[in-house]
C-alpha positions as protocol buffer text, in pm:
chain_id: "A"
residue {
  index: 1
  type: MET
  ca { x: 3381 y: -1738 z: -1107 }
}
residue {
  index: 2
  type: LEU
  ca { x: 3234 y: -1410 z: -1228 }
}
residue {
  index: 3
  type: GLY
  ca { x: 3044 y: -1588 z: -1509 }
}
residue {
  index: 4
  type: THR
  ca { x: 2887 y: -1828 z: -1258 }
}
residue {
  index: 5
  type: MET
  ca { x: 2800 y: -1543 z: -1025 }
}
residue {
  index: 6
  type: THR
  ca { x: 2646 y: -1340 z: -1309 }
}
residue {
  index: 7
  type: SER
  ca { x: 2434 y: -1630 z: -1434 }
}
residue {
  index: 8
  type: HIS
  ca { x: 2314 y: -1696 z: -1076 }
}
residue {
  index: 9
  type: ILE
  ca { x: 2215 y: -1330 z: -1039 }
}
residue {
  index: 10
  type: CYS
  ca { x: 2035 y: -1338 z: -1376 }
}
residue {
  index: 11
  type: ARG
  ca { x: 1840 y: -1649 z: -1274 }
}
residue {
  index: 12
  type: GLN
  ca { x: 1738 y: -1478 z: -952 }
}
residue {
  index: 13
  type: HIS
  ca { x: 1603 y: -1180 z: -1146 }
}
residue {
  index: 14
  type: VAL
  ca { x: 1410 y: -1408 z: -1378 }
}
residue {
  index: 15
  type: ARG
  ca { x: 1238 y: -1578 z: -1084 }
}
residue {
  index: 16
  type: LYS
  ca { x: 1166 y: -1263 z: -884 }
}
residue {
  index: 17
  type: PRO
  ca { x: 901 y: -1107 z: -1112 }
}
residue {
  index: 18
  type: ARG
  ca { x: 685 y: -1421 z: -1099 }
}
residue {
  index: 19
  type: ILE
  ca { x: 705 y: -1426 z: -720 }
}
residue {
  index: 20
  type: ALA
  ca { x: 640 y: -1053 z: -704 }
}
residue {
  index: 21
  type: ARG
  ca { x: 334 y: -1087 z: -933 }
}
residue {
  index: 22
  type: GLU
  ca { x: 191 y: -1359 z: -707 }
}
residue {
  index: 23
  type: ASN
  ca { x: 250 y: -1144 z: -398 }
}
residue {
  index: 24
  type: ILE
  ca { x: 92 y: -841 z: -563 }
}
residue {
  index: 25
  type: LYS
  ca { x: -211 y: -1048 z: -667 }
}
residue {
  index: 26
  type: ILE
  ca { x: -257 y: -1169 z: -308 }
}
residue {
  index: 27
  type: LEU
  ca { x: -203 y: -817 z: -175 }
}
residue {
  index: 28
  type: ASN
  ca { x: -463 y: -676 z: -417 }
}
residue {
  index: 29
  type: GLU
  ca { x: -716 y: -940 z: -311 }
}
residue {
  index: 30
  type: ARG
  ca { x: -659 y: -860 z: 55 }
}
residue {
  index: 31
  type: PHE
  ca { x: -658 y: -484 z: -10 }
}
residue {
  index: 32
  type: SER
  ca { x: -992 y: -511 z: -191 }
}
residue {
  index: 33
  type: ARG
  ca { x: -1153 y: -650 z: 125 }
}
residue {
  index: 34
  type: TYR
  ca { x: -1080 y: -325 z: 308 }
}
residue {
  index: 35
  type: GLN
  ca { x: -1101 y: -69 z: 28 }
}
residue {
  index: 36
  type: GLY
  ca { x: -1446 y: 60 z: 126 }
}
residue {
  index: 37
  type: LEU
  ca { x: -1348 y: 101 z: 489 }
}
residue {
  index: 38
  type: LEU
  ca { x: -1018 y: 264 z: 394 }
}
residue {
  index: 39
  type: TYR
  ca { x: -1207 y: 512 z: 177 }
}
residue {
  index: 40
  type: PHE
  ca { x: -1455 y: 585 z: 457 }
}
residue {
  index: 41
  type: ILE
  ca { x: -1173 y: 654 z: 705 }
}
residue {
  index: 42
  type: ALA
  ca { x: -989 y: 873 z: 454 }
}
residue {
  index: 43
  type: CYS
  ca { x: -1309 y: 1075 z: 397 }
}
residue {
  index: 44
  type: LEU
  ca { x: -1345 y: 1128 z: 771 }
}
residue {
  index: 45
  type: VAL
  ca { x: -987 y: 1252 z: 800 }
}
residue {
  index: 46
  type: LEU
  ca { x: -964 y: 1454 z: 478 }
}
residue {
  index: 47
  type: GLY
  ca { x: -1324 y: 1562 z: 432 }
}
residue {
  index: 48
  type: ARG
  ca { x: -1321 y: 1543 z: 51 }
}
residue {
  index: 49
  type: SER
  ca { x: -1384 y: 1240 z: -166 }
}
residue {
  index: 50
  type: GLU
  ca { x: -1116 y: 1330 z: -424 }
}
residue {
  index: 51
  type: ARG
  ca { x: -850 y: 1354 z: -155 }
}
residue {
  index: 52
  type: ALA
  ca { x: -977 y: 1033 z: 7 }
}
residue {
  index: 53
  type: GLU
  ca { x: -950 y: 848 z: -325 }
}
residue {
  index: 54
  type: LEU
  ca { x: -596 y: 978 z: -364 }
}
residue {
  index: 55
  type: ALA
  ca { x: -505 y: 864 z: -12 }
}
residue {
  index: 56
  type: VAL
  ca { x: -643 y: 515 z: -75 }
}
residue {
  index: 57
  type: GLU
  ca { x: -455 y: 487 z: -404 }
}
residue {
  index: 58
  type: LYS
  ca { x: -132 y: 611 z: -243 }
}
residue {
  index: 59
  type: SER
  ca { x: -186 y: 354 z: 33 }
}
residue {
  index: 60
  type: ARG
  ca { x: -224 y: 77 z: -225 }
}
residue {
  index: 61
  type: LEU
  ca { x: 99 y: 183 z: -395 }
}
residue {
  index: 62
  type: ALA
  ca { x: 288 y: 211 z: -66 }
}
residue {
  index: 63
  type: ALA
  ca { x: 165 y: -131 z: 44 }
}
residue {
  index: 64
  type: SER
  ca { x: 267 y: -290 z: -286 }
}
residue {
  index: 65
  type: ARG
  ca { x: 626 y: -166 z: -264 }
}
residue {
  index: 66
  type: ASN
  ca { x: 731 y: -418 z: -2 }
}
residue {
  index: 67
  type: PRO
  ca { x: 439 y: -627 z: 119 }
}
residue {
  index: 68
  type: PRO
  ca { x: 523 y: -834 z: 426 }
}
residue {
  index: 69
  type: LYS
  ca { x: 370 y: -1173 z: 480 }
}
residue {
  index: 70
  type: PHE
  ca { x: 117 y: -1184 z: 760 }
}
residue {
  index: 71
  type: ASP
  ca { x: -28 y: -1510 z: 885 }
}
residue {
  index: 72
  type: ASN
  ca { x: -295 y: -1322 z: 1071 }
}
residue {
  index: 73
  type: GLU
  ca { x: -556 y: -1105 z: 898 }
}
residue {
  index: 74
  type: GLY
  ca { x: -566 y: -867 z: 1194 }
}
residue {
  index: 75
  type: GLU
  ca { x: -195 y: -789 z: 1160 }
}
residue {
  index: 76
  type: PHE
  ca { x: -240 y: -723 z: 788 }
}
residue {
  index: 77
  type: ARG
  ca { x: -539 y: -495 z: 852 }
}
residue {
  index: 78
  type: SER
  ca { x: -351 y: -298 z: 1118 }
}
residue {
  index: 79
  type: TRP
  ca { x: -50 y: -258 z: 887 }
}
residue {
  index: 80
  type: LEU
  ca { x: -275 y: -142 z: 602 }
}
residue {
  index: 81
  type: PHE
  ca { x: -463 y: 107 z: 820 }
}
residue {
  index: 82
  type: ARG
  ca { x: -134 y: 246 z: 948 }
}
residue {
  index: 83
  type: ILE
  ca { x: -26 y: 311 z: 590 }
}
residue {
  index: 84
  type: LEU
  ca { x: -358 y: 484 z: 519 }
}
residue {
  index: 85
  type: ILE
  ca { x: -329 y: 705 z: 827 }
}
residue {
  index: 86
  type: ASP
  ca { x: 25 y: 804 z: 726 }
}
residue {
  index: 87
  type: GLU
  ca { x: -97 y: 892 z: 376 }
}
residue {
  index: 88
  type: THR
  ca { x: -400 y: 1088 z: 496 }
}
residue {
  index: 89
  type: LEU
  ca { x: -191 y: 1282 z: 748 }
}
residue {
  index: 90
  type: ALA
  ca { x: 65 y: 1362 z: 479 }
}
residue {
  index: 91
  type: LEU
  ca { x: -209 y: 1487 z: 244 }
}
residue {
  index: 92
  type: SER
  ca { x: -371 y: 1682 z: 525 }
}
residue {
  index: 93
  type: THR
  ca { x: -41 y: 1845 z: 618 }
}
residue {
  index: 94
  type: ARG
  ca { x: 27 y: 1938 z: 254 }
}
residue {
  index: 95
  type: THR
  ca { x: -321 y: 2090 z: 226 }
}
residue {
  index: 96
  type: ARG
  ca { x: -282 y: 2282 z: 551 }
}
residue {
  index: 97
  type: GLY
  ca { x: 62 y: 2406 z: 446 }
}
residue {
  index: 98
  type: ALA
  ca { x: -61 y: 2522 z: 105 }
}
residue {
  index: 99
  type: THR
  ca { x: -370 y: 2706 z: 231 }
}
residue {
  index: 100
  type: GLY
  ca { x: -277 y: 2796 z: 584 }
}
residue {
  index: 101
  type: ARG
  ca { x: -585 y: 2606 z: 706 }
}
residue {
  index: 102
  type: GLY
  ca { x: -681 y: 2249 z: 779 }
}
residue {
  index: 103
  type: PRO
  ca { x: -865 y: 2022 z: 538 }
}
residue {
  index: 104
  type: SER
  ca { x: -1195 y: 2152 z: 406 }
}
residue {
  index: 105
  type: ARG
  ca { x: -1509 y: 1967 z: 514 }
}
């Protein structure tokens, strides 16, 4: 019984990376459509291009951890923008906490 269970688990792990790679490829294609707009929004919130680039990259990483499947592009876009806003607010809060002021503009 344990041998059968172990081989089943191993087969699942062998299949998962291929599925994950396909999902990440699709996510990256969809993310690329909005990257410029995400960067623009992050610049507005954070005021500095380096911090905006960091926020966009952190958003990409956060989105790739567990990408849901959206049938609708609007749902995907909203989900992605929500991640970006969370990342920019977190960076802004860290900056404010470290300097005692808000983000520099």
